[in-house]
Amino acid sequence: MQLQRFDSVDAFMQAAGPYLLAREAEHNLILGIAASLAVDADTYAGPPMLVTVGPADGDPAAVAIRTPPHNLLLSEVDDPGVVVPVLVSGLAGETLPGVVGPPAAGCALADAWTDTYGGSWHVTREERIYRLAEVVDPRPGAGSARLADATDRETIGGWLLAFHREALDEEAETGMIERSMESWVRGSRRFWLWEVDGQPVSMVGMGGRTPNGARIGPVYTPPEERGHGYASRLTAAVSRTMLEEGRRYCFLYTDLGNKTANHVYQAIGYRPVTDAVMLRFSS
């Protein structure tokens, strides 16, 4: 078993694509990031880390991707006991803030990383991955959806910052919001707004495409506008748009601690696929 790094997204996907596509829903975030890098490398702050782990002449046993300064994103891993030591030794010298991935493999990697290089780790968020193939219409209510345009730039930028503070418990790194907005202008991302009486009250983004699907998110409603079903209706509308454009599925991540959101997404047709965990390393 060995770790292999790739300098280009095309070479990475040629090696890792079949492994990732075998479990497309579980790997929707990695696939979406790779697709974004292929069309818009400036979306992220610097060169990505693209790696596979596997036998020199065989198929991958694991895949990982990192877009600094974010966490390492780890694929499904069938045998963490074999893969994790190769990852830890192969990434020696890297400064990793944490890892996002399947709970067992993610925790195994965090244990091995801190045992080898020092420090500790803790869980910052437990997540669930959902897949939708058909939209269930939510209860009708006030307002309507529209695709955001350049006049909404200030609103979307402010809501992205608020989303990171509240949902991810972190400040957006310098330049992230600007890069997100620029990728929106260039067309690699899209945002929709739910409006009531001409005023935006909720936002949903489309963050990454997979060969058969699209990842929905972020989803954000300001605190003073919650409780009216705006996010539910907007998420349903955006999901339907993705399906009508030819996507077979929509995917999204939820915070397992947010019971309301998990209920809302299931009510409009999202079905659980698997869980993931976000871990943070500390010096």
C-alpha atoms as a PDB file:
ATOM      1  CA  MET A   1       0.000   0.000   0.000  1.00  0.00           C
ATOM      2  CA  GLN A   2       1.240   3.474  -0.849  1.00  0.00           C
ATOM      3  CA  LEU A   3       0.054   7.056  -0.909  1.00  0.00           C
ATOM      4  CA  GLN A   4       0.041   8.771  -4.279  1.00  0.00           C
ATOM      5  CA  ARG A   5      -0.261  12.546  -4.797  1.00  0.00           C
ATOM      6  CA  PHE A   6      -1.641  14.158  -7.932  1.00  0.00           C
ATOM      7  CA  ASP A   7      -0.815  17.538  -9.428  1.00  0.00           C
ATOM      8  CA  SER A   8      -3.890  17.742 -11.646  1.00  0.00           C
ATOM      9  CA  VAL A   9      -7.573  17.139 -11.035  1.00  0.00           C
ATOM     10  CA  ASP A  10      -7.846  15.184 -14.289  1.00  0.00           C
ATOM     11  CA  ALA A  11      -5.153  12.699 -13.234  1.00  0.00           C
ATOM     12  CA  PHE A  12      -6.662  12.447  -9.768  1.00  0.00           C
ATOM     13  CA  MET A  13     -10.141  11.696 -11.122  1.00  0.00           C
ATOM     14  CA  GLN A  14      -8.786   9.165 -13.597  1.00  0.00           C
ATOM     15  CA  ALA A  15      -7.311   7.239 -10.665  1.00  0.00           C
ATOM     16  CA  ALA A  16      -9.935   7.935  -7.999  1.00  0.00           C
ATOM     17  CA  GLY A  17     -13.117   8.422 -10.046  1.00  0.00           C
ATOM     18  CA  PRO A  18     -14.338   4.809 -10.207  1.00  0.00           C
ATOM     19  CA  TYR A  19     -13.783   4.347  -6.463  1.00  0.00           C
ATOM     20  CA  LEU A  20     -15.670   7.535  -5.650  1.00  0.00           C
ATOM     21  CA  LEU A  21     -18.512   6.874  -8.084  1.00  0.00           C
ATOM     22  CA  ALA A  22     -19.170   3.414  -6.665  1.00  0.00           C
ATOM     23  CA  ARG A  23     -20.627   5.311  -3.661  1.00  0.00           C
ATOM     24  CA  GLU A  24     -21.590   8.602  -5.218  1.00  0.00           C
ATOM     25  CA  ALA A  25     -23.818   9.844  -2.406  1.00  0.00           C
ATOM     26  CA  GLU A  26     -21.206   9.135   0.269  1.00  0.00           C
ATOM     27  CA  HIS A  27     -18.561  10.885  -1.828  1.00  0.00           C
ATOM     28  CA  ASN A  28     -20.671  13.776  -3.120  1.00  0.00           C
ATOM     29  CA  LEU A  29     -18.533  16.397  -1.370  1.00  0.00           C
ATOM     30  CA  ILE A  30     -15.223  15.087  -2.752  1.00  0.00           C
ATOM     31  CA  LEU A  31     -16.741  14.737  -6.224  1.00  0.00           C
ATOM     32  CA  GLY A  32     -18.240  18.208  -6.063  1.00  0.00           C
ATOM     33  CA  ILE A  33     -14.977  19.815  -4.958  1.00  0.00           C
ATOM     34  CA  ALA A  34     -13.087  18.024  -7.725  1.00  0.00           C
ATOM     35  CA  ALA A  35     -15.645  19.217 -10.276  1.00  0.00           C
ATOM     36  CA  SER A  36     -15.343  22.789  -8.994  1.00  0.00           C
ATOM     37  CA  LEU A  37     -11.544  22.642  -9.181  1.00  0.00           C
ATOM     38  CA  ALA A  38     -11.724  21.383 -12.752  1.00  0.00           C
ATOM     39  CA  VAL A  39     -13.676  24.419 -13.941  1.00  0.00           C
ATOM     40  CA  ASP A  40     -12.676  27.085 -11.426  1.00  0.00           C
ATOM     41  CA  ALA A  41      -9.423  26.442  -9.544  1.00  0.00           C
ATOM     42  CA  ASP A  42      -9.495  29.961  -8.064  1.00  0.00           C
ATOM     43  CA  THR A  43     -12.479  29.021  -5.890  1.00  0.00           C
ATOM     44  CA  TYR A  44     -10.022  27.979  -3.176  1.00  0.00           C
ATOM     45  CA  ALA A  45      -7.157  29.775  -1.448  1.00  0.00           C
ATOM     46  CA  GLY A  46      -4.326  27.631  -2.780  1.00  0.00           C
ATOM     47  CA  PRO A  47      -3.342  24.407  -4.550  1.00  0.00           C
ATOM     48  CA  PRO A  48      -5.379  21.402  -3.410  1.00  0.00           C
ATOM     49  CA  MET A  49      -4.049  18.205  -1.885  1.00  0.00           C
ATOM     50  CA  LEU A  50      -5.246  15.255  -3.997  1.00  0.00           C
ATOM     51  CA  VAL A  51      -4.246  11.773  -2.838  1.00  0.00           C
ATOM     52  CA  THR A  52      -5.136   8.107  -3.097  1.00  0.00           C
ATOM     53  CA  VAL A  53      -4.042   5.158  -0.987  1.00  0.00           C
ATOM     54  CA  GLY A  54      -3.770   1.712  -2.522  1.00  0.00           C
ATOM     55  CA  PRO A  55      -1.485  -0.897  -4.041  1.00  0.00           C
ATOM     56  CA  ALA A  56       0.911   0.406  -6.676  1.00  0.00           C
ATOM     57  CA  ASP A  57      -0.756  -1.612  -9.423  1.00  0.00           C
ATOM     58  CA  GLY A  58      -4.318  -1.748  -8.119  1.00  0.00           C
ATOM     59  CA  ASP A  59      -7.437   0.217  -7.326  1.00  0.00           C
ATOM     60  CA  PRO A  60      -7.547   2.767  -4.499  1.00  0.00           C
ATOM     61  CA  ALA A  61      -8.506   1.672  -1.017  1.00  0.00           C
ATOM     62  CA  ALA A  62      -9.126   5.274   0.063  1.00  0.00           C
ATOM     63  CA  VAL A  63      -9.164   8.775  -1.351  1.00  0.00           C
ATOM     64  CA  ALA A  64      -8.534  12.116   0.352  1.00  0.00           C
ATOM     65  CA  ILE A  65      -8.706  15.734  -0.751  1.00  0.00           C
ATOM     66  CA  ARG A  66      -7.894  18.999   0.964  1.00  0.00           C
ATOM     67  CA  THR A  67      -8.390  22.596  -0.149  1.00  0.00           C
ATOM     68  CA  PRO A  68      -6.330  24.669   2.315  1.00  0.00           C
ATOM     69  CA  PRO A  69      -7.085  25.961   4.882  1.00  0.00           C
ATOM     70  CA  HIS A  70      -9.942  23.474   5.257  1.00  0.00           C
ATOM     71  CA  ASN A  71      -9.881  20.043   6.884  1.00  0.00           C
ATOM     72  CA  LEU A  72      -8.730  16.906   5.132  1.00  0.00           C
ATOM     73  CA  LEU A  73     -11.769  15.243   3.543  1.00  0.00           C
ATOM     74  CA  LEU A  74     -11.592  11.459   3.714  1.00  0.00           C
ATOM     75  CA  SER A  75     -13.525   8.989   1.578  1.00  0.00           C
ATOM     76  CA  GLU A  76     -15.245   5.839   2.735  1.00  0.00           C
ATOM     77  CA  VAL A  77     -12.594   3.407   3.986  1.00  0.00           C
ATOM     78  CA  ASP A  78     -13.323  -0.311   4.185  1.00  0.00           C
ATOM     79  CA  ASP A  79     -10.178  -1.196   6.147  1.00  0.00           C
ATOM     80  CA  PRO A  80      -8.961   1.729   8.283  1.00  0.00           C
ATOM     81  CA  GLY A  81      -6.332  -0.457   9.934  1.00  0.00           C
ATOM     82  CA  VAL A  82      -4.535  -0.767   6.611  1.00  0.00           C
ATOM     83  CA  VAL A  83      -5.198   2.674   5.141  1.00  0.00           C
ATOM     84  CA  VAL A  84      -4.692   4.972   8.138  1.00  0.00           C
ATOM     85  CA  PRO A  85      -0.977   4.203   8.788  1.00  0.00           C
ATOM     86  CA  VAL A  86      -0.213   4.894   5.120  1.00  0.00           C
ATOM     87  CA  LEU A  87      -2.043   8.210   5.267  1.00  0.00           C
ATOM     88  CA  VAL A  88      -0.327   9.278   8.475  1.00  0.00           C
ATOM     89  CA  SER A  89       3.164   8.481   7.237  1.00  0.00           C
ATOM     90  CA  GLY A  90       2.516   9.749   3.702  1.00  0.00           C
ATOM     91  CA  LEU A  91       1.262  13.133   4.926  1.00  0.00           C
ATOM     92  CA  ALA A  92       4.170  13.733   7.293  1.00  0.00           C
ATOM     93  CA  GLY A  93       5.077  17.399   7.311  1.00  0.00           C
ATOM     94  CA  GLU A  94       1.574  18.583   6.475  1.00  0.00           C
ATOM     95  CA  THR A  95      -0.259  20.856   8.894  1.00  0.00           C
ATOM     96  CA  LEU A  96      -3.778  19.495   9.134  1.00  0.00           C
ATOM     97  CA  PRO A  97      -6.427  21.390  11.101  1.00  0.00           C
ATOM     98  CA  GLY A  98      -8.660  18.334  11.223  1.00  0.00           C
ATOM     99  CA  VAL A  99     -10.487  15.725   9.216  1.00  0.00           C
ATOM    100  CA  VAL A 100     -14.018  15.138   7.885  1.00  0.00           C
ATOM    101  CA  GLY A 101     -15.056  11.622   6.993  1.00  0.00           C
ATOM    102  CA  PRO A 102     -16.763   8.395   8.029  1.00  0.00           C
ATOM    103  CA  PRO A 103     -16.883   8.192  11.840  1.00  0.00           C
ATOM    104  CA  ALA A 104     -14.785   5.031  12.306  1.00  0.00           C
ATOM    105  CA  ALA A 105     -12.121   5.926   9.757  1.00  0.00           C
ATOM    106  CA  GLY A 106     -12.046   9.592  10.763  1.00  0.00           C
ATOM    107  CA  CYS A 107     -11.549   8.803  14.438  1.00  0.00           C
ATOM    108  CA  ALA A 108      -8.908   6.192  13.607  1.00  0.00           C
ATOM    109  CA  LEU A 109      -7.015   8.756  11.541  1.00  0.00           C
ATOM    110  CA  ALA A 110      -7.305  11.379  14.286  1.00  0.00           C
ATOM    111  CA  ASP A 111      -6.006   8.919  16.879  1.00  0.00           C
ATOM    112  CA  ALA A 112      -3.051   7.901  14.721  1.00  0.00           C
ATOM    113  CA  TRP A 113      -2.259  11.473  13.679  1.00  0.00           C
ATOM    114  CA  THR A 114      -2.136  12.842  17.218  1.00  0.00           C
ATOM    115  CA  ASP A 115      -0.310   9.769  18.548  1.00  0.00           C
ATOM    116  CA  THR A 116       2.354  10.283  15.881  1.00  0.00           C
ATOM    117  CA  TYR A 117       2.652  14.057  15.722  1.00  0.00           C
ATOM    118  CA  GLY A 118       1.306  15.142  19.098  1.00  0.00           C
ATOM    119  CA  GLY A 119      -1.689  17.138  20.206  1.00  0.00           C
ATOM    120  CA  SER A 120      -5.253  16.020  20.706  1.00  0.00           C
ATOM    121  CA  TRP A 121      -8.535  16.006  18.815  1.00  0.00           C
ATOM    122  CA  HIS A 122     -12.206  16.539  19.480  1.00  0.00           C
ATOM    123  CA  VAL A 123     -15.492  16.200  17.610  1.00  0.00           C
ATOM    124  CA  THR A 124     -16.832  19.530  16.379  1.00  0.00           C
ATOM    125  CA  ARG A 125     -19.845  18.266  14.445  1.00  0.00           C
ATOM    126  CA  GLU A 126     -21.682  15.031  13.735  1.00  0.00           C
ATOM    127  CA  GLU A 127     -23.304  15.020  10.311  1.00  0.00           C
ATOM    128  CA  ARG A 128     -25.616  12.974   8.123  1.00  0.00           C
ATOM    129  CA  ILE A 129     -25.536  12.725   4.333  1.00  0.00           C
ATOM    130  CA  TYR A 130     -28.909  12.682   2.569  1.00  0.00           C
ATOM    131  CA  ARG A 131     -29.943  11.887  -0.998  1.00  0.00           C
ATOM    132  CA  LEU A 132     -33.112  12.985  -2.814  1.00  0.00           C
ATOM    133  CA  ALA A 133     -34.471  11.456  -6.015  1.00  0.00           C
ATOM    134  CA  GLU A 134     -37.971  12.974  -5.970  1.00  0.00           C
ATOM    135  CA  VAL A 135     -39.253  16.121  -4.297  1.00  0.00           C
ATOM    136  CA  VAL A 136     -42.188  15.920  -1.898  1.00  0.00           C
ATOM    137  CA  ASP A 137     -43.986  19.263  -2.069  1.00  0.00           C
ATOM    138  CA  PRO A 138     -43.999  21.108   1.254  1.00  0.00           C
ATOM    139  CA  ARG A 139     -47.040  22.937   2.540  1.00  0.00           C
ATOM    140  CA  PRO A 140     -47.662  26.111   0.494  1.00  0.00           C
ATOM    141  CA  GLY A 141     -46.893  29.434   2.100  1.00  0.00           C
ATOM    142  CA  ALA A 142     -46.099  33.059   1.497  1.00  0.00           C
ATOM    143  CA  GLY A 143     -43.361  34.020  -0.911  1.00  0.00           C
ATOM    144  CA  SER A 144     -41.579  32.596  -3.928  1.00  0.00           C
ATOM    145  CA  ALA A 145     -38.133  31.492  -5.068  1.00  0.00           C
ATOM    146  CA  ARG A 146     -35.865  33.308  -7.493  1.00  0.00           C
ATOM    147  CA  LEU A 147     -32.316  32.904  -8.716  1.00  0.00           C
ATOM    148  CA  ALA A 148     -30.009  35.437  -7.093  1.00  0.00           C
ATOM    149  CA  ASP A 149     -28.327  38.073  -9.253  1.00  0.00           C
ATOM    150  CA  ALA A 150     -25.598  40.677  -8.856  1.00  0.00           C
ATOM    151  CA  THR A 151     -27.858  42.998  -6.858  1.00  0.00           C
ATOM    152  CA  ASP A 152     -27.992  40.351  -4.096  1.00  0.00           C
ATOM    153  CA  ARG A 153     -24.224  40.205  -3.593  1.00  0.00           C
ATOM    154  CA  GLU A 154     -24.216  42.068  -0.262  1.00  0.00           C
ATOM    155  CA  THR A 155     -27.088  39.994   1.162  1.00  0.00           C
ATOM    156  CA  ILE A 156     -25.537  36.685   0.156  1.00  0.00           C
ATOM    157  CA  GLY A 157     -22.093  37.671   1.416  1.00  0.00           C
ATOM    158  CA  GLY A 158     -23.478  38.625   4.816  1.00  0.00           C
ATOM    159  CA  TRP A 159     -25.525  35.459   5.083  1.00  0.00           C
ATOM    160  CA  LEU A 160     -22.542  33.286   4.141  1.00  0.00           C
ATOM    161  CA  LEU A 161     -20.559  34.834   6.996  1.00  0.00           C
ATOM    162  CA  ALA A 162     -23.455  34.268   9.386  1.00  0.00           C
ATOM    163  CA  PHE A 163     -23.830  30.662   8.214  1.00  0.00           C
ATOM    164  CA  HIS A 164     -20.174  29.920   8.959  1.00  0.00           C
ATOM    165  CA  ARG A 165     -20.401  31.435  12.416  1.00  0.00           C
ATOM    166  CA  GLU A 166     -23.595  29.627  13.370  1.00  0.00           C
ATOM    167  CA  ALA A 167     -23.705  26.335  11.480  1.00  0.00           C
ATOM    168  CA  LEU A 168     -19.970  25.578  11.341  1.00  0.00           C
ATOM    169  CA  ASP A 169     -18.964  27.397  14.545  1.00  0.00           C
ATOM    170  CA  GLU A 170     -16.112  29.129  12.733  1.00  0.00           C
ATOM    171  CA  GLU A 171     -15.195  32.397  11.119  1.00  0.00           C
ATOM    172  CA  ALA A 172     -14.789  32.262   7.365  1.00  0.00           C
ATOM    173  CA  GLU A 173     -11.111  32.515   6.516  1.00  0.00           C
ATOM    174  CA  THR A 174      -9.777  35.623   4.865  1.00  0.00           C
ATOM    175  CA  GLY A 175     -10.896  35.790   1.268  1.00  0.00           C
ATOM    176  CA  MET A 176     -13.251  32.802   1.377  1.00  0.00           C
ATOM    177  CA  ILE A 177     -16.429  34.832   1.011  1.00  0.00           C
ATOM    178  CA  GLU A 178     -14.891  36.884  -1.790  1.00  0.00           C
ATOM    179  CA  ARG A 179     -13.825  33.737  -3.650  1.00  0.00           C
ATOM    180  CA  SER A 180     -17.260  32.207  -3.144  1.00  0.00           C
ATOM    181  CA  MET A 181     -18.878  35.309  -4.566  1.00  0.00           C
ATOM    182  CA  GLU A 182     -16.512  35.384  -7.534  1.00  0.00           C
ATOM    183  CA  SER A 183     -17.195  31.705  -8.322  1.00  0.00           C
ATOM    184  CA  TRP A 184     -20.890  32.578  -8.226  1.00  0.00           C
ATOM    185  CA  VAL A 185     -20.312  35.385 -10.728  1.00  0.00           C
ATOM    186  CA  ARG A 186     -18.334  33.010 -12.986  1.00  0.00           C
ATOM    187  CA  GLY A 187     -21.155  30.486 -12.807  1.00  0.00           C
ATOM    188  CA  SER A 188     -19.619  27.529 -10.955  1.00  0.00           C
ATOM    189  CA  ARG A 189     -21.958  28.134  -7.994  1.00  0.00           C
ATOM    190  CA  ARG A 190     -25.505  29.384  -7.801  1.00  0.00           C
ATOM    191  CA  PHE A 191     -27.679  30.868  -5.066  1.00  0.00           C
ATOM    192  CA  TRP A 192     -31.436  31.183  -4.785  1.00  0.00           C
ATOM    193  CA  LEU A 193     -33.466  33.426  -2.511  1.00  0.00           C
ATOM    194  CA  TRP A 194     -36.936  33.058  -1.063  1.00  0.00           C
ATOM    195  CA  GLU A 195     -38.707  36.403  -1.143  1.00  0.00           C
ATOM    196  CA  VAL A 196     -41.768  37.628   0.725  1.00  0.00           C
ATOM    197  CA  ASP A 197     -43.196  40.983  -0.324  1.00  0.00           C
ATOM    198  CA  GLY A 198     -40.045  41.672  -2.315  1.00  0.00           C
ATOM    199  CA  GLN A 199     -37.685  41.047   0.602  1.00  0.00           C
ATOM    200  CA  PRO A 200     -35.254  38.078   0.758  1.00  0.00           C
ATOM    201  CA  VAL A 201     -35.864  35.916   3.821  1.00  0.00           C
ATOM    202  CA  SER A 202     -33.897  32.715   3.112  1.00  0.00           C
ATOM    203  CA  MET A 203     -31.002  31.487   0.953  1.00  0.00           C
ATOM    204  CA  VAL A 204     -30.043  28.151  -0.610  1.00  0.00           C
ATOM    205  CA  GLY A 205     -26.878  27.491  -2.597  1.00  0.00           C
ATOM    206  CA  MET A 206     -25.846  24.812  -5.056  1.00  0.00           C
ATOM    207  CA  GLY A 207     -22.270  24.015  -4.107  1.00  0.00           C
ATOM    208  CA  GLY A 208     -21.001  21.208  -6.300  1.00  0.00           C
ATOM    209  CA  ARG A 209     -21.954  18.847  -9.102  1.00  0.00           C
ATOM    210  CA  THR A 210     -21.340  15.116  -9.231  1.00  0.00           C
ATOM    211  CA  PRO A 211     -21.699  12.983 -12.377  1.00  0.00           C
ATOM    212  CA  ASN A 212     -25.323  12.221 -11.502  1.00  0.00           C
ATOM    213  CA  GLY A 213     -26.213  14.773  -8.876  1.00  0.00           C
ATOM    214  CA  ALA A 214     -25.722  18.138  -7.222  1.00  0.00           C
ATOM    215  CA  ARG A 215     -24.918  19.118  -3.654  1.00  0.00           C
ATOM    216  CA  ILE A 216     -27.346  21.541  -2.055  1.00  0.00           C
ATOM    217  CA  GLY A 217     -26.007  24.049   0.447  1.00  0.00           C
ATOM    218  CA  PRO A 218     -25.489  26.214   2.288  1.00  0.00           C
ATOM    219  CA  VAL A 219     -29.042  26.693   3.541  1.00  0.00           C
ATOM    220  CA  TYR A 220     -29.511  29.770   5.706  1.00  0.00           C
ATOM    221  CA  THR A 221     -32.411  31.749   7.132  1.00  0.00           C
ATOM    222  CA  PRO A 222     -31.773  34.722   9.448  1.00  0.00           C
ATOM    223  CA  PRO A 223     -32.997  34.029  13.008  1.00  0.00           C
ATOM    224  CA  GLU A 224     -35.780  36.618  12.806  1.00  0.00           C
ATOM    225  CA  GLU A 225     -37.263  34.912   9.725  1.00  0.00           C
ATOM    226  CA  ARG A 226     -37.303  31.333  11.002  1.00  0.00           C
ATOM    227  CA  GLY A 227     -40.325  29.232  11.797  1.00  0.00           C
ATOM    228  CA  HIS A 228     -42.274  30.093   8.642  1.00  0.00           C
ATOM    229  CA  GLY A 229     -41.137  27.237   6.380  1.00  0.00           C
ATOM    230  CA  TYR A 230     -39.118  29.471   4.050  1.00  0.00           C
ATOM    231  CA  ALA A 231     -36.023  27.245   3.978  1.00  0.00           C
ATOM    232  CA  SER A 232     -38.127  24.128   3.443  1.00  0.00           C
ATOM    233  CA  ARG A 233     -39.958  25.583   0.469  1.00  0.00           C
ATOM    234  CA  LEU A 234     -36.792  27.075  -1.025  1.00  0.00           C
ATOM    235  CA  THR A 235     -34.788  23.859  -0.621  1.00  0.00           C
ATOM    236  CA  ALA A 236     -37.605  21.934  -2.288  1.00  0.00           C
ATOM    237  CA  ALA A 237     -37.711  24.444  -5.149  1.00  0.00           C
ATOM    238  CA  VAL A 238     -33.941  24.356  -5.702  1.00  0.00           C
ATOM    239  CA  SER A 239     -33.877  20.551  -5.515  1.00  0.00           C
ATOM    240  CA  ARG A 240     -36.650  20.352  -8.100  1.00  0.00           C
ATOM    241  CA  THR A 241     -34.720  22.720 -10.360  1.00  0.00           C
ATOM    242  CA  MET A 242     -31.662  20.464 -10.180  1.00  0.00           C
ATOM    243  CA  LEU A 243     -33.735  17.414 -11.102  1.00  0.00           C
ATOM    244  CA  GLU A 244     -35.434  19.267 -13.954  1.00  0.00           C
ATOM    245  CA  GLU A 245     -31.993  20.251 -15.283  1.00  0.00           C
ATOM    246  CA  GLY A 246     -31.095  16.569 -15.564  1.00  0.00           C
ATOM    247  CA  ARG A 247     -29.584  15.642 -12.215  1.00  0.00           C
ATOM    248  CA  ARG A 248     -30.755  12.244 -10.976  1.00  0.00           C
ATOM    249  CA  TYR A 249     -30.136  13.106  -7.336  1.00  0.00           C
ATOM    250  CA  CYS A 250     -29.591  15.955  -4.930  1.00  0.00           C
ATOM    251  CA  PHE A 251     -27.345  15.562  -1.890  1.00  0.00           C
ATOM    252  CA  LEU A 252     -26.931  17.540   1.283  1.00  0.00           C
ATOM    253  CA  TYR A 253     -25.220  17.397   4.663  1.00  0.00           C
ATOM    254  CA  THR A 254     -27.032  18.110   7.919  1.00  0.00           C
ATOM    255  CA  ASP A 255     -25.938  18.685  11.485  1.00  0.00           C
ATOM    256  CA  LEU A 256     -27.284  15.741  13.473  1.00  0.00           C
ATOM    257  CA  GLY A 257     -27.712  18.079  16.426  1.00  0.00           C
ATOM    258  CA  ASN A 258     -30.281  20.108  14.479  1.00  0.00           C
ATOM    259  CA  LYS A 259     -33.375  17.932  14.791  1.00  0.00           C
ATOM    260  CA  THR A 260     -35.599  20.463  13.057  1.00  0.00           C
ATOM    261  CA  ALA A 261     -33.466  20.599   9.918  1.00  0.00           C
ATOM    262  CA  ASN A 262     -33.203  16.808   9.709  1.00  0.00           C
ATOM    263  CA  HIS A 263     -36.993  16.514   9.955  1.00  0.00           C
ATOM    264  CA  VAL A 264     -37.578  19.238   7.360  1.00  0.00           C
ATOM    265  CA  TYR A 265     -35.272  17.690   4.773  1.00  0.00           C
ATOM    266  CA  GLN A 266     -36.808  14.249   5.174  1.00  0.00           C
ATOM    267  CA  ALA A 267     -40.277  15.749   4.817  1.00  0.00           C
ATOM    268  CA  ILE A 268     -39.410  17.085   1.338  1.00  0.00           C
ATOM    269  CA  GLY A 269     -37.910  13.806   0.129  1.00  0.00           C
ATOM    270  CA  TYR A 270     -34.321  13.560   1.382  1.00  0.00           C
ATOM    271  CA  ARG A 271     -33.379  10.098   2.655  1.00  0.00           C
ATOM    272  CA  PRO A 272     -30.450   9.245   4.958  1.00  0.00           C
ATOM    273  CA  VAL A 273     -27.440   7.562   3.337  1.00  0.00           C
ATOM    274  CA  THR A 274     -24.666   7.546   5.931  1.00  0.00           C
ATOM    275  CA  ASP A 275     -23.085   9.576   8.719  1.00  0.00           C
ATOM    276  CA  ALA A 276     -19.935  11.649   8.804  1.00  0.00           C
ATOM    277  CA  VAL A 277     -17.958  13.391  11.518  1.00  0.00           C
ATOM    278  CA  MET A 278     -15.953  16.618  11.636  1.00  0.00           C
ATOM    279  CA  LEU A 279     -12.882  16.425  13.893  1.00  0.00           C
ATOM    280  CA  ARG A 280     -10.563  19.236  14.939  1.00  0.00           C
ATOM    281  CA  PHE A 281      -6.909  18.808  15.906  1.00  0.00           C
ATOM    282  CA  SER A 282      -5.412  20.838  18.738  1.00  0.00           C
ATOM    283  CA  SER A 283      -1.732  21.472  19.418  1.00  0.00           C
END
